[in-house]
Short mmCIF file of C-alpha atoms in Angstrom, two decimals:
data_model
loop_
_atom_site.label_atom_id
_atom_site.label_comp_id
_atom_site.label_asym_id
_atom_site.label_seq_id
_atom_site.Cartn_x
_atom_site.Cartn_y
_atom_site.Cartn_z
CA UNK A 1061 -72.63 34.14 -18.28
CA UNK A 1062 -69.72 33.91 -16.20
CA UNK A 1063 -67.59 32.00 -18.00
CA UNK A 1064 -68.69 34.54 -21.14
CA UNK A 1065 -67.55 37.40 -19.50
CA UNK A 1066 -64.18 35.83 -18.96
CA UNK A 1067 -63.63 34.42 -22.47
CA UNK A 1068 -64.86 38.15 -23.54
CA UNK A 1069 -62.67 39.68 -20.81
CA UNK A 1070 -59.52 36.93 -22.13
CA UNK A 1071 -60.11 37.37 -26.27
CA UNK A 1072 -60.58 41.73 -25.59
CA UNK A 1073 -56.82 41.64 -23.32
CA UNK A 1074 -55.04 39.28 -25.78
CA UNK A 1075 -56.72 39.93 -29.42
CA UNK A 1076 -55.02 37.84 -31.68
CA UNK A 1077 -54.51 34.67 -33.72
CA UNK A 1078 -56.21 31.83 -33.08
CA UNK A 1079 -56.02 30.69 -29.89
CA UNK A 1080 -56.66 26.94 -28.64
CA UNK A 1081 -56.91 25.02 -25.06
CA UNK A 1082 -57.19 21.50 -25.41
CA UNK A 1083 -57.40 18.47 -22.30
CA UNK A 1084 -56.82 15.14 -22.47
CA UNK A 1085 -56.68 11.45 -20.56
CA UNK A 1086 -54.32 8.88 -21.55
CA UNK A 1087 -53.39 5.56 -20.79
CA UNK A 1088 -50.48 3.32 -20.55
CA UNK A 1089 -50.64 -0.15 -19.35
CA UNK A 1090 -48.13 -3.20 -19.78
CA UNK A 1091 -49.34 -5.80 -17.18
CA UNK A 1092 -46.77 -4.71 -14.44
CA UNK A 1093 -48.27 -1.23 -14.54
CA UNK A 1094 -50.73 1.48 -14.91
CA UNK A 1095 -50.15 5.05 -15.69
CA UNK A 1096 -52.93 7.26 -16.14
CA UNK A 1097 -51.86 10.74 -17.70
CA UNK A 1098 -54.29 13.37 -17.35
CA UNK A 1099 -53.08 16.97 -19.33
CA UNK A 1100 -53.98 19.85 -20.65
CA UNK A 1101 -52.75 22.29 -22.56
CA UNK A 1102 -53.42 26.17 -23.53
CA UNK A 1103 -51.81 28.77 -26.40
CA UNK A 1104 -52.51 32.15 -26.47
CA UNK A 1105 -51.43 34.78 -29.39
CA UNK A 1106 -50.81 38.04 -27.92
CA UNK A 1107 -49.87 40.14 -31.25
CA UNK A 1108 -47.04 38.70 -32.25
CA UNK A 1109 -46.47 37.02 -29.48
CA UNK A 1110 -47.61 33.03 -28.52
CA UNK A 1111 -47.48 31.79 -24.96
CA UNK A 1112 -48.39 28.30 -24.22
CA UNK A 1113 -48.62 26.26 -21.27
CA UNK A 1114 -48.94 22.39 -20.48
CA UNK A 1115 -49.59 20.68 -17.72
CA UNK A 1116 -49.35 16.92 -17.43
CA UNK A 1117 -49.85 14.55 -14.60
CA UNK A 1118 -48.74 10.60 -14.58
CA UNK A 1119 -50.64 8.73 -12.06
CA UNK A 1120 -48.33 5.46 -11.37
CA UNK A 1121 -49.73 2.02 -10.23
CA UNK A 1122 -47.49 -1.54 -10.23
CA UNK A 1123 -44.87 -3.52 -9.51
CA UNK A 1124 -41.36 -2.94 -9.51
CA UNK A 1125 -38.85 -5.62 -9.22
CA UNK A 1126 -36.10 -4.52 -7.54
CA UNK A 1127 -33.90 -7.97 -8.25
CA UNK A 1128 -34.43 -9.36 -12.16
CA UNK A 1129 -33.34 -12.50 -11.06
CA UNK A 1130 -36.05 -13.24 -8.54
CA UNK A 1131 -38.74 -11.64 -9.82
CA UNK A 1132 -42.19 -12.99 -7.36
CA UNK A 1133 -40.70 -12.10 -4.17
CA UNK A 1134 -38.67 -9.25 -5.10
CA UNK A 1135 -41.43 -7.32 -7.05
CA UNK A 1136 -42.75 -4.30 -4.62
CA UNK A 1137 -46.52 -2.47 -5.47
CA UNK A 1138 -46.19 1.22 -5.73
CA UNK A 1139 -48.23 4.04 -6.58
CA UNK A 1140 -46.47 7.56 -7.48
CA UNK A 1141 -47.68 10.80 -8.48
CA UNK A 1142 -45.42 12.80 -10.98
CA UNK A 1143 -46.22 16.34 -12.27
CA UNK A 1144 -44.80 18.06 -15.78
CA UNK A 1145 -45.51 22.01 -16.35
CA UNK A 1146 -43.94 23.69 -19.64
CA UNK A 1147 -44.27 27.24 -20.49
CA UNK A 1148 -42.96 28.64 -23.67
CA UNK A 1149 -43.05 32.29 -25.07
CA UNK A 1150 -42.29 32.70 -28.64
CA UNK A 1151 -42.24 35.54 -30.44
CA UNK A 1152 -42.32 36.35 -33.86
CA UNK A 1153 -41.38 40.41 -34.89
CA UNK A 1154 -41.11 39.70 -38.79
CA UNK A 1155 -42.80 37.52 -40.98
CA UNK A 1156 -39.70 35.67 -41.88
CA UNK A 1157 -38.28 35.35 -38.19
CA UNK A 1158 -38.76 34.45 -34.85
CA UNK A 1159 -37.21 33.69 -31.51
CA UNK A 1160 -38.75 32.10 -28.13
CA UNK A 1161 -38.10 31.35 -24.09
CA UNK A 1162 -39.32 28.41 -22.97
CA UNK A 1163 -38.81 26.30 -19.43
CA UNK A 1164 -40.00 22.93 -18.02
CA UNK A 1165 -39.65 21.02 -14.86
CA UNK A 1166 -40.81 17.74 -13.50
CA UNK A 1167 -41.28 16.33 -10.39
CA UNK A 1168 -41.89 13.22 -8.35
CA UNK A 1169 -41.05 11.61 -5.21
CA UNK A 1170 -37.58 10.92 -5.84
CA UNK A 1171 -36.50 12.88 -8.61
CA UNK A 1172 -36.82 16.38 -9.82
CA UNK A 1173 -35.73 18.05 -13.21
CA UNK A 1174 -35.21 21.35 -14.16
CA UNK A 1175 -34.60 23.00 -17.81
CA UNK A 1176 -34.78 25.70 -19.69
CA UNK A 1177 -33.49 27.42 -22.98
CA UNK A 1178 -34.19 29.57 -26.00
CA UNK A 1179 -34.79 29.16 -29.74
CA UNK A 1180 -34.51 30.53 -33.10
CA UNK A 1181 -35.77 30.26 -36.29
CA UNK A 1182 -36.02 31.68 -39.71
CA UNK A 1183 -37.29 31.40 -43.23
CA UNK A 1184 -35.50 31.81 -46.28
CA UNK A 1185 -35.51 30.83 -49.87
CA UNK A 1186 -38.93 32.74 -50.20
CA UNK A 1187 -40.32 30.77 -47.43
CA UNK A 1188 -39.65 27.86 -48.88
CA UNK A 1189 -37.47 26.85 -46.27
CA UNK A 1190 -37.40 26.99 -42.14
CA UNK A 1191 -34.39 26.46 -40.08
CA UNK A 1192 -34.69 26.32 -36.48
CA UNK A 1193 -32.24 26.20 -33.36
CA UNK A 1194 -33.45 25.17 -29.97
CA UNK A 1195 -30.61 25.03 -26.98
CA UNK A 1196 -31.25 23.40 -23.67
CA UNK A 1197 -29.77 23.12 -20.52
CA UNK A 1198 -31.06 21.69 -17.55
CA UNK A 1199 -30.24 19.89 -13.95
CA UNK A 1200 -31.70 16.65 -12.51
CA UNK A 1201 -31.61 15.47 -8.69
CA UNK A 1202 -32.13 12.25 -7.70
CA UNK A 1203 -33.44 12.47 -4.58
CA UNK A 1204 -34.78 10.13 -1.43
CA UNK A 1205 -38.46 9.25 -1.26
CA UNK A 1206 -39.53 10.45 1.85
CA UNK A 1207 -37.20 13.48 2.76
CA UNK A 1208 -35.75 14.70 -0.20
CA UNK A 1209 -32.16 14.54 0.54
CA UNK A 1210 -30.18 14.99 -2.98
CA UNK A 1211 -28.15 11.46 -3.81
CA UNK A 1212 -26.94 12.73 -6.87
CA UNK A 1213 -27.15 15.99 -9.25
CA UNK A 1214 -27.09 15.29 -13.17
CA UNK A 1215 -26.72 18.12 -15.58
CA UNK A 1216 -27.78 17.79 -19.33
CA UNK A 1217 -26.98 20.30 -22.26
CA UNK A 1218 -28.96 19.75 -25.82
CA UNK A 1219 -28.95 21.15 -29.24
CA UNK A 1220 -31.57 20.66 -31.94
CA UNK A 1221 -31.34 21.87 -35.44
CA UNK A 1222 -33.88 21.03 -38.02
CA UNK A 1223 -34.63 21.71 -41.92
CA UNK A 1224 -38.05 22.01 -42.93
CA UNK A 1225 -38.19 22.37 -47.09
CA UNK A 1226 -41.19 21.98 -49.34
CA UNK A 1227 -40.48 20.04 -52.26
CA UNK A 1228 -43.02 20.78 -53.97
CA UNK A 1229 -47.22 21.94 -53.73
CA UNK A 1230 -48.27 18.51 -52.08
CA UNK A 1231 -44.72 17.57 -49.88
CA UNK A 1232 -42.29 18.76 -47.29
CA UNK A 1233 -39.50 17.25 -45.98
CA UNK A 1234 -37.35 17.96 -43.13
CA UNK A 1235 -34.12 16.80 -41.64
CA UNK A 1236 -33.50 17.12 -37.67
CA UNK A 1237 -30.19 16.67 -35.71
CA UNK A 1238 -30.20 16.42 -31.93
CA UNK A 1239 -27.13 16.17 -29.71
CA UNK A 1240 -27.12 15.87 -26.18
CA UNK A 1241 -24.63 15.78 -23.20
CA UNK A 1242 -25.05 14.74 -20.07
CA UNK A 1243 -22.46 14.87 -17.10
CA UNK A 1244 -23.45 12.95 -13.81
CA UNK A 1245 -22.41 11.71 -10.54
CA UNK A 1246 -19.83 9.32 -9.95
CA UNK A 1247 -22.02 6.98 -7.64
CA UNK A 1248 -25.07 6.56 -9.73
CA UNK A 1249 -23.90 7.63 -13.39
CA UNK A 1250 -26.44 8.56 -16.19
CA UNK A 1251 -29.91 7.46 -15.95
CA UNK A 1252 -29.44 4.98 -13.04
CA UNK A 1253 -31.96 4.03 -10.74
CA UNK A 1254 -31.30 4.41 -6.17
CA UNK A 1255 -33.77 1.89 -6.36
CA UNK A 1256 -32.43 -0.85 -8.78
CA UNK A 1257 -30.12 -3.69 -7.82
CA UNK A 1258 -27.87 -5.87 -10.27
CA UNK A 1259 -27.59 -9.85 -9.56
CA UNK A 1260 -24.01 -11.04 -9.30
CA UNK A 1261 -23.60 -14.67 -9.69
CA UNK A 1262 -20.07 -16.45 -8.54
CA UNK A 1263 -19.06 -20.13 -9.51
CA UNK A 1264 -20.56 -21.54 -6.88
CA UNK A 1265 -23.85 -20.39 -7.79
CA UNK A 1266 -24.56 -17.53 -5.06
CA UNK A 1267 -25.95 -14.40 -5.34
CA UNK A 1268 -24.89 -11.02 -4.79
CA UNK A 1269 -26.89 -7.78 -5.69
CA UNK A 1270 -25.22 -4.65 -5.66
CA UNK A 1271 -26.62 -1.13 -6.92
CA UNK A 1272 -26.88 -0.04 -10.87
CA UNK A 1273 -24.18 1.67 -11.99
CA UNK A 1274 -24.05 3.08 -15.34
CA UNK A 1275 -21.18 5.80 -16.65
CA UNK A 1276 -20.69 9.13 -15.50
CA UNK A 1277 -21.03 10.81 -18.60
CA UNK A 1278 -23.69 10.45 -22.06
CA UNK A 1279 -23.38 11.38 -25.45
CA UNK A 1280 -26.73 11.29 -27.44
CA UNK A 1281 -27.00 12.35 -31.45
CA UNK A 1282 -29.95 11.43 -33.79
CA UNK A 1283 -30.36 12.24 -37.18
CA UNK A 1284 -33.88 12.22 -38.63
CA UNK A 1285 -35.71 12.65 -42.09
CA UNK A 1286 -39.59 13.45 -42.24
CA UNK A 1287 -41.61 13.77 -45.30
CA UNK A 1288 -45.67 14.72 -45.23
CA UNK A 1289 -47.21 13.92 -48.47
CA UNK A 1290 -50.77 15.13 -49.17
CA UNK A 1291 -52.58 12.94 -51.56
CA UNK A 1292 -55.24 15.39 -52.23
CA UNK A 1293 -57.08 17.54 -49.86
CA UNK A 1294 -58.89 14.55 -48.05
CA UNK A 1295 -55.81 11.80 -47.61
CA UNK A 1296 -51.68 12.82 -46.26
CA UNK A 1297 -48.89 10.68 -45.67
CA UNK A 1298 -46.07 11.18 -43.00
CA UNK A 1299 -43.38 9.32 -42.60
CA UNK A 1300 -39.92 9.46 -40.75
CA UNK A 1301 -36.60 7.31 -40.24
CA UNK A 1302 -34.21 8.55 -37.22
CA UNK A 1303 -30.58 7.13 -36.50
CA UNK A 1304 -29.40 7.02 -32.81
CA UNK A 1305 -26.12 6.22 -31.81
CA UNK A 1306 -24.76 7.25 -28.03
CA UNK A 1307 -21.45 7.39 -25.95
CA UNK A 1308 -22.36 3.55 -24.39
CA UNK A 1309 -22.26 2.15 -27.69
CA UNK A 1310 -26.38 1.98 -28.19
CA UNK A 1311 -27.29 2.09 -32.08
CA UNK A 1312 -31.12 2.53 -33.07
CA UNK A 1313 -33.18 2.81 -35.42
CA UNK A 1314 -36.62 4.02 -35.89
CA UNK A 1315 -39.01 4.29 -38.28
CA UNK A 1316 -42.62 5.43 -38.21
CA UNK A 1317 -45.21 5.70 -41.17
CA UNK A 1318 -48.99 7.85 -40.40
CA UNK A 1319 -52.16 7.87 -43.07
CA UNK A 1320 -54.31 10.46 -42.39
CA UNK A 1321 -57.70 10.60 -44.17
CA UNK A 1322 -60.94 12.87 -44.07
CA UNK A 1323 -64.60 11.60 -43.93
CA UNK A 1324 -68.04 13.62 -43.34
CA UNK A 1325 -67.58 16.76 -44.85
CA UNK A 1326 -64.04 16.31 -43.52
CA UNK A 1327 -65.44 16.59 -39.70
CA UNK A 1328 -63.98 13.22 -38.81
CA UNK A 1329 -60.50 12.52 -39.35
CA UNK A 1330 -59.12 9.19 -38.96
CA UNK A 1331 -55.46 8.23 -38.83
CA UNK A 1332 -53.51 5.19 -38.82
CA UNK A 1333 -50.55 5.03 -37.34
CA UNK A 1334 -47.67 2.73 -37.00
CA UNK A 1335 -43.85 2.74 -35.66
CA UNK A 1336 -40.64 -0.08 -35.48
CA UNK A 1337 -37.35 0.47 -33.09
CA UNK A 1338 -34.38 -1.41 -33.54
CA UNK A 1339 -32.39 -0.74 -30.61
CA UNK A 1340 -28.58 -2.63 -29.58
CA UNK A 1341 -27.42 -3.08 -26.13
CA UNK A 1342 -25.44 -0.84 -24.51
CA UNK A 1343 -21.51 -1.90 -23.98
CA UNK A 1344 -21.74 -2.47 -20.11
CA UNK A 1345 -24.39 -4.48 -20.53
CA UNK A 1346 -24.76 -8.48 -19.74
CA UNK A 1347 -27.88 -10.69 -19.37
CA UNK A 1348 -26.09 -12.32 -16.34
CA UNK A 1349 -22.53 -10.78 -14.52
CA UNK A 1350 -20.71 -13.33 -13.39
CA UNK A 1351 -18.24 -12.86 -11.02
CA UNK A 1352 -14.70 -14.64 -9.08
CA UNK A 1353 -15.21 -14.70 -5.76
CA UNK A 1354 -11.31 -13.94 -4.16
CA UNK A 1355 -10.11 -14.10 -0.47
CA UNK A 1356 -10.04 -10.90 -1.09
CA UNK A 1357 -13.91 -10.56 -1.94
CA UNK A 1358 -16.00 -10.34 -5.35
CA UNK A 1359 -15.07 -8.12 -7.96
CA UNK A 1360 -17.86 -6.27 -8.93
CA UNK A 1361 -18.26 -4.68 -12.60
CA UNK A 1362 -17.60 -0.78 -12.76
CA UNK A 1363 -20.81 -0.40 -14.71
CA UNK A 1364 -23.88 -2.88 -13.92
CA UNK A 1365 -27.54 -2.35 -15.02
CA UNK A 1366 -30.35 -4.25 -14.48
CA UNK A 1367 -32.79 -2.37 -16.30
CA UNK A 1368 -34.04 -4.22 -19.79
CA UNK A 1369 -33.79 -0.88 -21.61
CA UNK A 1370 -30.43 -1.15 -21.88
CA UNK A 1371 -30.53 -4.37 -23.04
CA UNK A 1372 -31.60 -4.08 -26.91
CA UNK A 1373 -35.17 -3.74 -27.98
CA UNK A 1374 -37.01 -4.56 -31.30
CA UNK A 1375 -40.18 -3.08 -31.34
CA UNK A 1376 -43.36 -2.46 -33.16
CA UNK A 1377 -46.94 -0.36 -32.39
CA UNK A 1378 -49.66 -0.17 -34.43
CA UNK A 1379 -52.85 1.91 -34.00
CA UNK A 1380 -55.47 4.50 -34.89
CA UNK A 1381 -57.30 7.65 -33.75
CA UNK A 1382 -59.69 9.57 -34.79
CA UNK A 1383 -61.28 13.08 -34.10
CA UNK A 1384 -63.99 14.95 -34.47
CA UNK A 1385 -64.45 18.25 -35.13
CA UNK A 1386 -68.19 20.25 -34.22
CA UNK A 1387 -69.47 23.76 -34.82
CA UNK A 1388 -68.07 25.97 -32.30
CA UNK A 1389 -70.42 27.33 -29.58
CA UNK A 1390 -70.03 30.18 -27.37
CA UNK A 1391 -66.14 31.52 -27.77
CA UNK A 1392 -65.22 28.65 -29.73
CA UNK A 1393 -64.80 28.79 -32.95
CA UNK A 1394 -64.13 25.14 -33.01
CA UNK A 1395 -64.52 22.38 -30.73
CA UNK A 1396 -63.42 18.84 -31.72
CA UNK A 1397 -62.65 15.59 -29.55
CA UNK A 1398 -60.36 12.56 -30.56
CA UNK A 1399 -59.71 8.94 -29.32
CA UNK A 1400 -56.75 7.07 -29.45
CA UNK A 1401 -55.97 3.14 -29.13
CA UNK A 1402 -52.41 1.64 -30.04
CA UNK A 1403 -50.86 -1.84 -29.12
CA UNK A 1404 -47.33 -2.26 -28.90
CA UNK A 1405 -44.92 -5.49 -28.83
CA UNK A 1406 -41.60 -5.36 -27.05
CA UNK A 1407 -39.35 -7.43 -27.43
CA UNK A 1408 -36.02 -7.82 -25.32
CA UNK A 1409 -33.40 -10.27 -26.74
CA UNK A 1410 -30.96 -9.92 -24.15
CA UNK A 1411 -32.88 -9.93 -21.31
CA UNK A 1412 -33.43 -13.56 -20.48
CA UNK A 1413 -35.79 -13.30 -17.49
CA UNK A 1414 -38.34 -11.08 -19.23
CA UNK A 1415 -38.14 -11.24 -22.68
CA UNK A 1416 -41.08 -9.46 -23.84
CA UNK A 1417 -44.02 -6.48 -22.82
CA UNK A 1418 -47.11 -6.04 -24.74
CA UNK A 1419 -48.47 -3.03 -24.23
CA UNK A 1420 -51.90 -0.60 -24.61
CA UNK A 1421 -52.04 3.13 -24.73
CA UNK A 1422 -55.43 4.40 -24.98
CA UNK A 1423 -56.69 7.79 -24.32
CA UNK A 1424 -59.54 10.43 -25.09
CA UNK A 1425 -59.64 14.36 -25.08
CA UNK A 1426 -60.81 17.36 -26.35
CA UNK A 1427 -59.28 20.77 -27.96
CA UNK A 1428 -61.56 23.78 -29.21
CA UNK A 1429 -59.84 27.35 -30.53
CA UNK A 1430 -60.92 30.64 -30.45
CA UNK B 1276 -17.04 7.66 -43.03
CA UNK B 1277 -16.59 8.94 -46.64
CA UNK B 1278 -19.53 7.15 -47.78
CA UNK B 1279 -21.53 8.79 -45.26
CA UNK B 1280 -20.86 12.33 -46.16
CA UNK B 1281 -21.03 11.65 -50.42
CA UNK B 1282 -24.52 10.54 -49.29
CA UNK B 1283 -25.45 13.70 -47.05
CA UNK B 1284 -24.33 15.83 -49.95
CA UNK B 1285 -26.20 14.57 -52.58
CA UNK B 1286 -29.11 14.73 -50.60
CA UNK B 1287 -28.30 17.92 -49.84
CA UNK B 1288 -28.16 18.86 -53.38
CA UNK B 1289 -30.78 17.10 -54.39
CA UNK B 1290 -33.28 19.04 -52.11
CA UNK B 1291 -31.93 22.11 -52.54
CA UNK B 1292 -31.60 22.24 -56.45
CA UNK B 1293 -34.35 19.87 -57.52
CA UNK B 1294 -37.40 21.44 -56.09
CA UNK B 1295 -39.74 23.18 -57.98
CA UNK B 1296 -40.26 26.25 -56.44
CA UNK B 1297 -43.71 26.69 -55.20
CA UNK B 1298 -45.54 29.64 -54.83
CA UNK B 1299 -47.38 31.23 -51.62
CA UNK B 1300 -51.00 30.69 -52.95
CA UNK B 1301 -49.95 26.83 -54.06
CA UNK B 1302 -49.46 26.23 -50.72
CA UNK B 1303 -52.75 25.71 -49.37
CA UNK B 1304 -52.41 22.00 -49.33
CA UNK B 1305 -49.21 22.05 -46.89
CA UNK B 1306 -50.96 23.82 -44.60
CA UNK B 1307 -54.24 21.92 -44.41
CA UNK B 1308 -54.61 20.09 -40.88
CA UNK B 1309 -54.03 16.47 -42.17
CA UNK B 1310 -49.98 17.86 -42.83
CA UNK B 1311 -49.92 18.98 -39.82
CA UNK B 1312 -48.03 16.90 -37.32
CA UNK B 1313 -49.47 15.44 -33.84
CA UNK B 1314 -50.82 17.72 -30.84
CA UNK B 1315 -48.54 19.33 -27.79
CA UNK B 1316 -50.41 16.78 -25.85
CA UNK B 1317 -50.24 13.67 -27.92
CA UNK B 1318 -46.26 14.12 -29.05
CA UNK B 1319 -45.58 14.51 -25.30
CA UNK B 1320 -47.57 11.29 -24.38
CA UNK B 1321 -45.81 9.69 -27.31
CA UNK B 1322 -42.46 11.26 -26.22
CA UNK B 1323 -42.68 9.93 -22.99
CA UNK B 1324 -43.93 6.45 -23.21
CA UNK B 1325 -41.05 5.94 -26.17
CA UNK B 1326 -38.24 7.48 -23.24
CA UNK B 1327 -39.19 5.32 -20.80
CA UNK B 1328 -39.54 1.87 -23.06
CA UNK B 1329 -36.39 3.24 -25.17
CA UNK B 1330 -32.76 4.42 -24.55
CA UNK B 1331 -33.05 6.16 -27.92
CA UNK B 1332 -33.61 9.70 -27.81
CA UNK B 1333 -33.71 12.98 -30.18
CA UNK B 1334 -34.82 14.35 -33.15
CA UNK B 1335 -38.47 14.06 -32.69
CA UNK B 1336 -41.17 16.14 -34.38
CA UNK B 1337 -40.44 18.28 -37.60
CA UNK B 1338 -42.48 17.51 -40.37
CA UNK B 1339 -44.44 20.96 -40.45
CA UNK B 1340 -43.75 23.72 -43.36
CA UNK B 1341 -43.10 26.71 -43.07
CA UNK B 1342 -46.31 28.91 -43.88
CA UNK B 1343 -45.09 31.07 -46.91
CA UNK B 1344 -48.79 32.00 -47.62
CA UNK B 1345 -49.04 35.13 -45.82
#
């Protein structure tokens, strides 16, 4: 009865579209570690007016190995805790356009992020077509575990601009562009890790591990094309390519192809999905730095990373899900829950000492509207 | 660079001149759920997994239509 008179209490403040809350667990696990990802997520139409709210939380188990080279006795166990909230208010005064707010931060034990922005977009050609505009701006602080002293302050600035056009009573297509800046510290640079350090072998066959260092300042752009394709009303297509190219000389390319097909009445939907990444190495990077020791010490490289992301990566996942949907009860007016289970293959052609992750993500959930 | 912008032009022109144009009530199909593109919840799992496994980044998601059938 309770929770009737608050769903009554809820639909009578914010009458509306429809309105949906959905929750979900999923998994990601690699070998070297765990991460369980509870969420949950909630839109509400108020008029003209949608505010939505997510909440996600990535429970961290593993090992990290803090020198590549020596990877038993340098690998430490861990567990972290990191928490994601986005809110978003979007608004929507004429049929044709529509603006919207919307803000996000993230936080765990050494790191915290912070962004924000606005949004536009607009139909035209008789609805045919939708542009949009989405502007972000945010800060990130590495911090230390433990006390939270700031190490270093990043700050990030991104545009998106996408073209959504149906082609014709079964297809759309769409064409995105994303550019990105970021500007960071001199003693960490972009995306570097406090806690990872870079072997440096001399001629003589010593080690020397120094922090990661990566450049000060990032330049991201992707260009994408989408198509949907709807077979007939039981069976859709989607598929996508996106270019990459960045400031540190990484070129990518992705590709990802979905089938989507009804069953039972078309209660239970199941999709297959798949996706392939080519990625290159970025320009600082080397499988092994080697180094002249001097009298007057070791030259180390202005920009060192130990991470295998930089190094090139050719990959492919594969998988499936499937939901489905039930009568609504009570509020609902539908109530449907989905499962998901995709294996992926890594592979890292640069990176000597681990050459390859296969991974799992699995997860369940449920979503209802009203 | 030539190359590259004869191309983006002719796609360009292609989609904008070569589409039939398709009425609101025809557009029932594009707006069933199976053209619909993945959850808040999913694309943000998928978003994150592929920025922590990927240095690639940027211009994810689209693929939805504009509604036209109100």
């Amino acid at each position: 009865v309770r929770l009737h008179l608050i769903a009554f209490a809820w639909n009578t403040a914010f009458a509306g579209g429809q309105n949906e809350v959905a929750t979900r667990v999923d998994v990601y696990e690699d070998g070297w570690m765990l991460i369980v990802v509870p969420a949950a997520h909630v839109a509400q139409h108020v008029e003209k007016t949608t505010v939505s709210a997510s909440y996600s939380l990535d429970v961290l188990s593993g090992a990290t190995q803090a020198i590549p080279a020596d990877t038993l006795t340098s690998a430490t166990w861990y567990r972290e805790r990191r928490h994601q909230v986005d809110l978003a208010v979007d608004a929507r005064p004429s049929e044709t356009y529509g603006f919207g707010l919307h803000g996000s931060t993230s936080v765990e034990p050494d790191y915290q992020s912070f962004s924000g922005g606005v949004s536009a977009t607009t139909d035209v050609m008789e609805r045919a077509v939708t542009l949009t505009a989405r502007y972000d701006m945010g800060v990130e602080t590495v911090t230390v575990k433990g006390n939270g002293a700031p190490i270093e302050q990043r700050r990030l600035q991104k545009l998106d601009l996408s073209w959504s056009q149906i082609l014709s009573r079964k297809s759309v297509g769409t064409v995105l562009v994303s550019g990105a800046a970021y500007e960071c510290g001199e003693s960490l640079g972009c995306l570097a890790s406090p806690y990872r350090f870079v072997p440096l072998r001399d001629d003589s066959g010593g080690l020397v591990t120094v922090h990661e260092r990566t450049p000060s300042r990032l330049l991201r752009l992707a260009v994408a094309g989408r198509v949907a394709h709807a077979f007939n009303a039981k069976t859709a297509l989607h598929g996508g390519y996106r270019f990459y190219q960045d400031s540190w000389a990484v070129f990518g390319h992705t590709v990802d192809v979905a089938l989507t097909r009804l069953f039972a009445a078309d209660r239970l939907a199941l999709k297959v999905t798949s996706r392939g990444a080519l990625q290159s190495p970025a320009s600082f990077y080397r499988d092994n730095y080697d180094v002249a020791v001097a009298e007057a010490g070791v030259t180390v490289p202005k920009y060192r990373t130990a991470d295998r992301e930089y190094a090139g990566v050719r990959s492919v996942r594969v998988g499936g899900r499937a939901a489905y949907t039930f009568d609504g009860f009570g509020p609902f007016e539908t109530f449907a829950v989905d499962a998901r289970l995709e294996r992926g293959f890594y592979r890292y052609p640069y990176f000597s000492e681990q050459p390859r992750r296969n991974v799992w993500m699995y997860g369940t959930g449920v979503e209802a509207t009203w | 660079v030539k190359t590259w912008w004869v191309l983006v032009l002719a796609f360009a022109t292609s989609v904008w001149g070569g589409c039939a144009k398709v009425p609101a009530y025809q557009r029932s199909l594009l707006m069933s759920p199976i053209m619909q593109g993945p959850s808040p919840l999913d694309a943000s799992f998928d978003a994150h997994v592929d920025g922590t496994r990927e240095l690639m980044n940027g211009a994810g998601g689209g693929g939805g239509a504009s509604c036209g059938c109100t």
